[in-house]
Amino acid sequence: MALLAIGCGKAPRKQGALAIPTSGNVRVVSRKVAQTPSRLQWKWSVIGERNWRSAQVKDATASLTKTYPLNDATQSGGCNIWECDLTAERGQWTLTLHGSDGTTATGTGALPANAGADPRKAVQIREEADRLTSLPADLTLATVDGKTVAFHIDR
């Protein structure tokens, strides 16, 4: 009888991994691309509810800045889908930020000599799970020989 009085509501609709997130949030999809003794690569896809015009990689930090609302007809440039790749092989690591509009920013660094030919000895991935997070976001993607590889996403 109580069920009849309060009714049966529908369960909230679950958003898929590639859905545009709710206002003020960003969806981060984490994927291991390669993990062999000679190559390590991870990709973090960012799906936003806004566009970012500017991408930068400085030292070991990727940044998305200069935002505007997704469907704002008075502004142009930028995009709401980005991929951030960390690749380690042949004694170096590369951090690449690439937007669906063709914008690309890249930074590199040397792997420590004690890693030898196996980058897995120097790189520890910290952001392995998919998640929805509020903006602005500061993510620690990995550490390379103790140095933080970070991703800053403006609101």
Backbone as a printed PyTorch tensor [residue, N CA C, xyz], in Angstrom:
tensor([[[  0.8070,  -1.1750,   0.0000],
         [  0.0000,   0.0000,   0.0000],
         [  0.8690,   1.2640,   0.0000]],

        [[  1.9720,   1.2500,   0.7410],
         [  2.8570,   2.4060,   0.7740],
         [  3.4220,   2.6830,  -0.6070]],

        [[  3.7050,   1.6310,  -1.3800],
         [  4.2330,   1.7880,  -2.7210],
         [  3.2330,   2.5190,  -3.6120]],

        [[  1.9690,   2.2310,  -3.4450],
         [  0.9400,   2.9100,  -4.2270],
         [  0.8520,   4.3830,  -3.8560]],

        [[  1.0620,   4.6890,  -2.5980],
         [  0.9480,   6.0670,  -2.1310],
         [  2.0900,   6.9450,  -2.6460]],

        [[  3.3300,   6.3970,  -2.6950],
         [  4.4600,   7.2190,  -3.1200],
         [  4.8030,   7.0310,  -4.5930]],

        [[  4.3200,   5.9780,  -5.1920],
         [  4.5530,   5.7520,  -6.6130],
         [  5.8930,   5.1050,  -6.8810]],

        [[  6.0430,   4.6650,  -8.1050],
         [  7.2810,   4.0440,  -8.5750],
         [  7.9550,   4.9980,  -9.5410]],

        [[  8.9900,   5.6370,  -9.1280],
         [  9.7170,   6.5240, -10.0320],
         [ 10.6900,   5.7290, -10.8880]],

        [[ 11.0420,   6.2870, -12.0230],
         [ 12.0360,   5.6600, -12.8780],
         [ 13.4080,   5.8480, -12.2580]],

        [[ 14.2620,   4.8640, -12.4640],
         [ 15.6420,   4.9750, -11.9980],
         [ 16.3400,   6.0590, -12.8200]],

        [[ 17.2620,   6.8100, -12.2060],
         [ 17.9760,   7.8300, -12.9690],
         [ 18.7170,   7.1920, -14.1400]],

        [[ 18.7400,   7.8970, -15.2610],
         [ 19.4060,   7.3860, -16.4520],
         [ 20.9130,   7.4910, -16.2760]],

        [[ 21.5880,   6.3680, -16.4700],
         [ 23.0370,   6.3470, -16.3390],
         [ 23.6660,   6.8450, -17.6320]],

        [[ 24.6440,   7.7460, -17.5140],
         [ 25.3200,   8.2700, -18.6900],
         [ 26.4500,   7.3270, -19.0850]],

        [[ 26.6400,   7.1590, -20.3860],
         [ 27.7240,   6.3380, -20.8980],
         [ 29.0620,   7.0250, -20.7610]],

        [[ 30.1190,   6.2800, -21.0030],
         [ 31.4820,   6.7900, -20.8510],
         [ 31.7810,   7.9650, -21.7750]],

        [[ 31.0770,   8.0610, -22.9010],
         [ 31.3630,   9.1360, -23.8500],
         [ 30.3060,  10.2300, -23.8670]],

        [[ 29.3710,  10.1920, -22.9260],
         [ 28.3050,  11.2000, -22.8710],
         [ 28.8570,  12.5520, -22.4280]],

        [[ 28.2340,  13.6190, -22.9180],
         [ 28.5940,  14.9630, -22.4630],
         [ 28.1610,  15.0760, -21.0030]],

        [[ 29.0600,  15.5080, -20.1320],
         [ 28.7470,  15.5590, -18.7050],
         [ 27.8210,  16.7200, -18.3450]],

        [[ 27.3650,  16.6900, -17.1150],
         [ 26.5120,  17.7550, -16.5970],
         [ 27.3280,  19.0400, -16.4160]],

        [[ 26.6420,  20.1490, -16.3030],
         [ 27.2640,  21.4630, -16.1880],
         [ 28.2770,  21.5120, -15.0450]],

        [[ 29.4430,  22.0910, -15.3290],
         [ 30.4830,  22.2450, -14.3160],
         [ 31.3500,  21.0220, -14.1220]],

        [[ 31.1750,  20.0150, -14.9850],
         [ 31.9300,  18.7700, -14.8530],
         [ 32.6400,  18.4210, -16.1530]],

        [[ 33.5730,  17.5020, -16.0460],
         [ 34.2830,  16.9540, -17.1960],
         [ 34.3690,  15.4410, -16.9980]],

        [[ 34.2380,  14.7040, -18.0910],
         [ 34.3540,  13.2490, -18.0520],
         [ 35.7600,  12.8820, -18.5140]],

        [[ 36.4510,  12.0400, -17.7530],
         [ 37.7950,  11.5780, -18.0860],
         [ 37.7310,  10.0640, -18.2680]],

        [[ 38.0990,   9.6050, -19.4550],
         [ 38.0950,   8.1830, -19.7800],
         [ 39.5490,   7.7390, -19.9030]],

        [[ 39.9880,   6.8260, -19.0390],
         [ 41.3840,   6.3810, -18.9800],
         [ 41.5390,   5.0350, -19.6660]],

        [[ 42.5500,   4.9120, -20.5300],
         [ 42.7850,   3.6580, -21.2280],
         [ 44.2740,   3.3660, -21.3660]],

        [[ 44.6350,   2.1090, -21.0650],
         [ 45.9920,   1.6470, -21.3250],
         [ 46.0440,   1.2610, -22.8000]],

        [[ 46.9790,   1.8340, -23.5510],
         [ 47.1170,   1.5490, -24.9780],
         [ 48.1750,   0.4730, -25.1880]],

        [[ 49.3050,   0.5940, -24.4870],
         [ 50.3950,  -0.3840, -24.6170],
         [ 51.1570,  -0.4580, -23.3080]],

        [[ 51.5650,  -1.6580, -22.9540],
         [ 52.4120,  -1.8400, -21.7790],
         [ 53.2690,  -3.0750, -22.0100]],

        [[ 54.4260,  -2.8390, -22.6370],
         [ 55.3770,  -3.9040, -22.9310],
         [ 56.7130,  -3.5120, -22.3050]],

        [[ 57.6820,  -4.4160, -22.3090],
         [ 58.9940,  -4.0430, -21.7670],
         [ 59.6630,  -2.8810, -22.4970]],

        [[ 59.2680,  -2.6040, -23.7400],
         [ 59.9250,  -1.5180, -24.4720],
         [ 59.0440,  -0.2760, -24.6680]],

        [[ 57.7350,  -0.3860, -24.3730],
         [ 56.8260,   0.7560, -24.6250],
         [ 55.6800,   0.7660, -23.6280]],

        [[ 55.4000,   1.9690, -23.1130],
         [ 54.2630,   2.1920, -22.2280],
         [ 53.4800,   3.3670, -22.7960]],

        [[ 52.1610,   3.1920, -22.9690],
         [ 51.3360,   4.3010, -23.4460],
         [ 49.9750,   4.2450, -22.7750]],

        [[ 49.5510,   5.4030, -22.2490],
         [ 48.2180,   5.5830, -21.6730],
         [ 47.5600,   6.7670, -22.3500]],

        [[ 46.2350,   6.7100, -22.4690],
         [ 45.4540,   7.7800, -23.0770],
         [ 44.3250,   8.1630, -22.1220]],

        [[ 44.1790,   9.4650, -21.9100],
         [ 43.0670,   9.9960, -21.1320],
         [ 42.2410,  10.8640, -22.0690]],

        [[ 41.0210,  10.4480, -22.3350],
         [ 40.1100,  11.2260, -23.1800],
         [ 39.2790,  12.1180, -22.2840]],

        [[ 39.1380,  13.3750, -22.6760],
         [ 38.3900,  14.3600, -21.9080],
         [ 37.1830,  14.7770, -22.7300]],

        [[ 36.0070,  14.6440, -22.1470],
         [ 34.7720,  15.0870, -22.7850],
         [ 34.1920,  16.1760, -21.8980]],

        [[ 34.0280,  17.3590, -22.4590],
         [ 33.5690,  18.4910, -21.6710],
         [ 32.1910,  18.9610, -22.0610]],

        [[ 31.6020,  19.7470, -21.1800],
         [ 30.3280,  20.4020, -21.4480],
         [ 30.5600,  21.8480, -21.8780]],

        [[ 31.8000,  22.1160, -22.2350],
         [ 32.2460,  23.4320, -22.6980],
         [ 33.3810,  23.2190, -23.6970]],

        [[ 33.7630,  24.2630, -24.4070],
         [ 34.9060,  24.2200, -25.3290],
         [ 36.1210,  24.8450, -24.6580]],

        [[ 37.2910,  24.3220, -25.0000],
         [ 38.5630,  24.9140, -24.5770],
         [ 39.2820,  25.3640, -25.8290]],

        [[ 39.7350,  26.6150, -25.8290],
         [ 40.4280,  27.1750, -26.9960],
         [ 41.9270,  26.9490, -26.9690]],

        [[ 42.5040,  26.8250, -25.7920],
         [ 43.9610,  26.7980, -25.6770],
         [ 44.4400,  25.5170, -25.0050]],

        [[ 45.4450,  24.8940, -25.6350],
         [ 46.0810,  23.6880, -25.0870],
         [ 47.5770,  23.9500, -24.9810]],

        [[ 48.1590,  23.5120, -23.8780],
         [ 49.5840,  23.7330, -23.6590],
         [ 50.1610,  22.5580, -22.8900]],

        [[ 51.3880,  22.2010, -23.2130],
         [ 52.1450,  21.2480, -22.4050],
         [ 53.4400,  21.9530, -22.0380]],

        [[ 53.6440,  22.1450, -20.7420],
         [ 54.8520,  22.8000, -20.2430],
         [ 55.4450,  21.9000, -19.1750]],

        [[ 56.7160,  21.5640, -19.3460],
         [ 57.3760,  20.6050, -18.4650],
         [ 56.5630,  19.3110, -18.4920]],

        [[ 55.9990,  18.9070, -17.3790],
         [ 55.2170,  17.6670, -17.3170],
         [ 53.7580,  17.9570, -16.9920]],

        [[ 53.2800,  19.1350, -17.3980],
         [ 51.8910,  19.5040, -17.1350],
         [ 51.1810,  19.8910, -18.4160]],

        [[ 50.0610,  19.2100, -18.6930],
         [ 49.1870,  19.5580, -19.8080],
         [ 48.0940,  20.4620, -19.2540]],

        [[ 47.6760,  21.4640, -20.0430],
         [ 46.6520,  22.4070, -19.5910],
         [ 45.6730,  22.7280, -20.7030]],

        [[ 44.3950,  22.7850, -20.3410],
         [ 43.3400,  23.2750, -21.2170],
         [ 42.7820,  24.5390, -20.5890]],

        [[ 42.7710,  25.6380, -21.3550],
         [ 42.3200,  26.9300, -20.8370],
         [ 41.4690,  27.6530, -21.8900]],

        [[ 41.0070,  28.8350, -21.5210],
         [ 40.2060,  29.7120, -22.3840],
         [ 38.9230,  29.0010, -22.8270]],

        [[ 37.9790,  28.9410, -21.9230],
         [ 36.7430,  28.2050, -22.1680],
         [ 35.5920,  29.1140, -22.5790]],

        [[ 34.5820,  28.4730, -23.1720],
         [ 33.2940,  29.1210, -23.4180],
         [ 32.2400,  28.0290, -23.5540]],

        [[ 30.9670,  28.3670, -23.3560],
         [ 29.9040,  27.3530, -23.3860],
         [ 29.8540,  26.5940, -24.7070]],

        [[ 29.5070,  25.3330, -24.6260],
         [ 29.5070,  24.4260, -25.7740],
         [ 28.6940,  24.9340, -26.9530]],

        [[ 27.5040,  25.4120, -26.7310],
         [ 26.6330,  25.8190, -27.8360],
         [ 26.5060,  27.3300, -27.9810]],

        [[ 27.5340,  28.0860, -27.6090],
         [ 27.5140,  29.5450, -27.7250],
         [ 27.7520,  29.9430, -29.1770]],

        [[ 26.7260,  30.4640, -29.8300],
         [ 26.8080,  30.8210, -31.2480],
         [ 27.6070,  32.0970, -31.4950]],

        [[ 27.9810,  32.8260, -30.4240],
         [ 28.7130,  34.0810, -30.6090],
         [ 30.2220,  33.8890, -30.5500]],

        [[ 30.6780,  32.6580, -30.2360],
         [ 32.1150,  32.4080, -30.1240],
         [ 32.4970,  31.2140, -30.9930]],

        [[ 33.7660,  31.1470, -31.3370],
         [ 34.2280,  30.0290, -32.1470],
         [ 35.6410,  29.6380, -31.7460]],

        [[ 36.0700,  28.4990, -32.2710],
         [ 37.4080,  27.9930, -31.9670],
         [ 37.3710,  27.0320, -30.8030]],

        [[ 38.3750,  26.2240, -30.7260],
         [ 38.4620,  25.2530, -29.6480],
         [ 37.5470,  24.0710, -29.8850]],

        [[ 37.4620,  23.2080, -28.8850],
         [ 36.6180,  22.0160, -28.9680],
         [ 36.3690,  21.4790, -27.5630]],

        [[ 35.4500,  20.5290, -27.4670],
         [ 35.0880,  19.9770, -26.1580],
         [ 35.6110,  18.5630, -25.9530]],

        [[ 36.3250,  18.0020, -26.9330],
         [ 36.8720,  16.6490, -26.7960],
         [ 38.3830,  16.7020, -27.0230]],

        [[ 39.1290,  16.1950, -26.0410],
         [ 40.5910,  16.2200, -26.0770],
         [ 41.1260,  14.8590, -25.6740]],

        [[ 42.3180,  14.5330, -26.1580],
         [ 43.0220,  13.3270, -25.7350],
         [ 44.3980,  13.7280, -25.2300]],

        [[ 44.7740,  13.1440, -24.1100],
         [ 46.0820,  13.3790, -23.5200],
         [ 46.7940,  12.0280, -23.4740]],

        [[ 47.9230,  11.9290, -24.1720],
         [ 48.6830,  10.6800, -24.2450],
         [ 50.0050,  10.8290, -23.5220]],

        [[ 50.3520,   9.8140, -22.7400],
         [ 51.6880,   9.7000, -22.1590],
         [ 52.3120,   8.4510, -22.7510]],

        [[ 53.4250,   8.6360, -23.4510],
         [ 54.1430,   7.5290, -24.0700],
         [ 55.5680,   7.5360, -23.5470]],

        [[ 56.0670,   6.3550, -23.1730],
         [ 57.4500,   6.2240, -22.7290],
         [ 58.1080,   5.0880, -23.5060]],

        [[ 59.1930,   5.4230, -24.1970],
         [ 59.9520,   4.4190, -24.9540],
         [ 61.2860,   5.0180, -25.3680]],

        [[ 62.2550,   4.1630, -25.6630],
         [ 63.5760,   4.5640, -26.1520],
         [ 64.2210,   5.6740, -25.3220]],

        [[ 64.1240,   5.5570, -24.0020],
         [ 64.8140,   6.4950, -23.1230],
         [ 64.1430,   7.8430, -22.9190]],

        [[ 62.9080,   8.0260, -23.4480],
         [ 62.2320,   9.3060, -23.2210],
         [ 60.7330,   9.1010, -23.0330]],

        [[ 60.0900,  10.1200, -22.4630],
         [ 58.6340,  10.1320, -22.3480],
         [ 58.1140,  11.3360, -23.1120]],

        [[ 56.9000,  11.1950, -23.6350],
         [ 56.2500,  12.2610, -24.3950],
         [ 54.8400,  12.4440, -23.8710]],

        [[ 54.4580,  13.6870, -23.6080],
         [ 53.1100,  14.0350, -23.1850],
         [ 52.4900,  14.8590, -24.3150]],

        [[ 51.3940,  14.3590, -24.8970],
         [ 50.7550,  15.0090, -26.0380],
         [ 49.2980,  15.2890, -25.7110]],

        [[ 48.8740,  16.5100, -25.9760],
         [ 47.4850,  16.9280, -25.7930],
         [ 46.9550,  17.2580, -27.1750]],

        [[ 45.8660,  16.5680, -27.5960],
         [ 45.3460,  16.7220, -28.9560],
         [ 43.8460,  16.9350, -28.9040]],

        [[ 43.3790,  17.9900, -29.5820],
         [ 41.9560,  18.3080, -29.6160],
         [ 41.2790,  17.8250, -30.8820]],

        [[ 39.9770,  17.6510, -30.8120],
         [ 39.2150,  17.2000, -31.9720],
         [ 39.1960,  18.2510, -33.0830]],

        [[ 39.6720,  19.4610, -32.7900],
         [ 39.7790,  20.5110, -33.8120],
         [ 41.1450,  20.5020, -34.5060]],

        [[ 42.0210,  19.5670, -34.1500],
         [ 43.3410,  19.4570, -34.7680],
         [ 44.4610,  20.1130, -33.9840]],

        [[ 44.1520,  20.8370, -32.9150],
         [ 45.1720,  21.4730, -32.0840],
         [ 45.9750,  20.4030, -31.3510]],

        [[ 47.3130,  20.5460, -31.3480],
         [ 48.1740,  19.6010, -30.6490],
         [ 49.2640,  20.3500, -29.9060]],

        [[ 49.5280,  19.9300, -28.6660],
         [ 50.6380,  20.4580, -27.8590],
         [ 51.4190,  19.2600, -27.3390]],

        [[ 52.7550,  19.3660, -27.3190],
         [ 53.5940,  18.2290, -26.9340],
         [ 54.7390,  18.6820, -26.0470]],

        [[ 55.0920,  17.8280, -25.0920],
         [ 56.2610,  18.0220, -24.2610],
         [ 56.9780,  16.7000, -24.1030]],

        [[ 58.2980,  16.7470, -23.8880],
         [ 59.0790,  15.5190, -23.7380],
         [ 60.0380,  15.6420, -22.5650]],

        [[ 60.5160,  14.4990, -22.1380],
         [ 61.5120,  14.4400, -21.0800],
         [ 62.2670,  13.1360, -21.1770]],

        [[ 63.3970,  13.0620, -20.5000],
         [ 64.2270,  11.8660, -20.5260],
         [ 63.8220,  10.9050, -19.4140]],

        [[ 63.8480,   9.6270, -19.7350],
         [ 63.6690,   8.6050, -18.7050],
         [ 65.0050,   8.4410, -17.9890]],

        [[ 64.9840,   8.0610, -16.7100],
         [ 66.2490,   7.8930, -15.9980],
         [ 67.0490,   6.7230, -16.5810]],

        [[ 68.3650,   6.8360, -16.4910],
         [ 69.2520,   5.8100, -17.0410],
         [ 69.0050,   4.4450, -16.4030]],

        [[ 68.5990,   4.4310, -15.1230],
         [ 68.3910,   3.1460, -14.4460],
         [ 67.1430,   2.4020, -14.9320]],

        [[ 66.3130,   3.0380, -15.7740],
         [ 65.1450,   2.3530, -16.3430],
         [ 65.5710,   1.4140, -17.4580]],

        [[ 66.7630,   1.6240, -17.9980],
         [ 67.2390,   0.7850, -19.0950],
         [ 66.2870,   0.8710, -20.2710]],

        [[ 65.9970,  -0.2530, -20.8820],
         [ 65.0980,  -0.2730, -22.0350],
         [ 63.6460,  -0.4900, -21.6160]],

        [[ 63.3740,  -0.6300, -20.3220],
         [ 62.0200,  -0.9100, -19.8390],
         [ 61.4280,   0.3140, -19.1450]],

        [[ 60.5720,   1.0800, -19.8440],
         [ 60.0140,   2.3000, -19.2480],
         [ 59.0990,   2.0270, -18.0550]],

        [[ 58.6140,   0.8040, -17.9060],
         [ 57.7380,   0.4840, -16.7810],
         [ 58.4600,   0.6290, -15.4450]],

        [[ 59.7850,   0.6160, -15.4760],
         [ 60.5630,   0.7780, -14.2470],
         [ 60.5550,   2.2200, -13.7470]],

        [[ 60.2670,   3.1820, -14.6320],
         [ 60.3250,   4.5940, -14.2530],
         [ 58.9620,   5.2780, -14.2230]],

        [[ 57.9420,   4.6790, -14.8560],
         [ 56.6390,   5.3310, -14.9800],
         [ 55.6020,   4.5880, -14.1420]],

        [[ 54.9010,   5.3290, -13.2850],
         [ 53.8010,   4.7770, -12.5110],
         [ 52.5420,   5.5630, -12.8810]],

        [[ 51.5370,   4.8580, -13.3950],
         [ 50.2750,   5.5000, -13.7690],
         [ 49.4650,   5.7100, -12.4950]],

        [[ 48.9200,   6.9080, -12.3120],
         [ 48.1440,   7.2550, -11.1180],
         [ 46.6510,   7.3860, -11.4150]],

        [[ 46.3070,   7.7450, -12.6420],
         [ 44.8970,   7.9550, -13.0210],
         [ 44.4980,   6.8160, -13.9600]],

        [[ 43.9600,   5.7270, -13.3810],
         [ 43.6290,   4.5370, -14.1660],
         [ 42.1390,   4.3450, -14.4010]],

        [[ 41.3020,   4.9700, -13.6040],
         [ 39.8540,   4.7380, -13.6830],
         [ 39.1460,   5.8800, -14.4070]],

        [[ 38.0520,   5.5360, -15.0980],
         [ 37.1960,   6.5540, -15.6920],
         [ 36.5320,   7.3200, -14.5580]],

        [[ 36.2840,   8.6110, -14.8040],
         [ 35.6170,   9.3780, -13.7610],
         [ 34.9790,  10.6460, -14.2880]],

        [[ 34.0250,  11.1120, -13.5360],
         [ 33.3890,  12.4030, -13.7510],
         [ 33.8970,  13.2850, -12.6280]],

        [[ 34.4550,  14.4460, -12.9730],
         [ 35.0160,  15.3070, -11.9380],
         [ 34.6110,  16.7560, -12.2010]],

        [[ 34.5310,  17.5220, -11.1300],
         [ 34.1260,  18.9210, -11.2650],
         [ 35.2820,  19.7710, -11.7800]],

        [[ 34.9160,  20.9060, -12.3670],
         [ 35.8890,  21.8370, -12.9110],
         [ 36.0660,  23.0260, -11.9790]],

        [[ 37.2220,  23.6230, -11.8900],
         [ 38.4510,  23.2170, -12.5590],
         [ 38.9730,  21.9080, -11.9800]],

        [[ 39.7330,  21.1830, -12.7910],
         [ 40.2610,  19.8840, -12.3640],
         [ 41.7790,  19.8900, -12.4560]],

        [[ 42.4070,  19.3390, -11.4570],
         [ 43.8470,  19.1240, -11.4490],
         [ 44.0780,  17.6430, -11.1930]],

        [[ 44.5030,  16.9300, -12.2320],
         [ 44.6750,  15.4890, -12.1510],
         [ 46.1530,  15.1280, -12.1390]],

        [[ 46.5110,  14.1440, -11.3420],
         [ 47.8440,  13.5670, -11.3940],
         [ 47.7240,  12.3170, -12.2490]],

        [[ 48.2260,  12.3820, -13.4690],
         [ 48.1060,  11.2660, -14.3960],
         [ 49.1000,  10.1550, -14.0860]],

        [[ 50.3420,  10.5470, -13.7770],
         [ 51.4050,   9.5600, -13.5690],
         [ 52.5610,  10.2290, -12.8440]],

        [[ 53.5410,   9.4200, -12.5110],
         [ 54.8300,   9.9450, -12.0860],
         [ 55.8880,   9.2870, -12.9630]],

        [[ 56.8920,  10.0730, -13.3380],
         [ 58.0130,   9.5690, -14.1220],
         [ 59.2620,   9.8300, -13.2980]],

        [[ 59.8510,   8.7550, -12.7890],
         [ 61.0270,   8.8640, -11.9240],
         [ 60.7730,   9.8340, -10.7740]],

        [[ 59.5710,   9.7750, -10.2030],
         [ 59.1980,  10.6150,  -9.0740],
         [ 58.6490,  11.9810,  -9.4530]],

        [[ 58.7380,  12.3860, -10.7250],
         [ 58.2290,  13.6830, -11.1890],
         [ 56.7600,  13.5330, -11.5850]],

        [[ 55.9190,  14.4440, -11.1030],
         [ 54.4820,  14.3780, -11.3750],
         [ 54.1680,  14.8040, -12.7970]],

        [[ 53.3660,  13.9830, -13.4730],
         [ 52.7990,  14.3200, -14.7800],
         [ 51.3470,  14.7030, -14.4940]],

        [[ 50.9990,  15.9670, -14.7470],
         [ 49.7190,  16.5190, -14.3330],
         [ 48.8940,  17.0040, -15.5250]],

        [[ 47.6010,  17.1770, -15.2630],
         [ 46.6810,  17.6740, -16.2930],
         [ 45.7510,  18.6670, -15.6010]],

        [[ 45.8220,  19.9400, -16.0340],
         [ 44.9690,  20.9930, -15.4900],
         [ 43.8920,  21.3170, -16.5210]],

        [[ 42.6370,  21.3320, -16.0890],
         [ 41.5140,  21.6330, -16.9710],
         [ 40.7290,  22.7860, -16.3510]],

        [[ 40.7260,  23.9340, -17.0330],
         [ 40.0220,  25.1230, -16.5420],
         [ 38.5050,  24.9590, -16.6000]],

        [[ 37.8310,  25.7580, -15.7900],
         [ 36.3650,  25.8260, -15.8380],
         [ 35.9520,  26.9550, -16.7510]]])
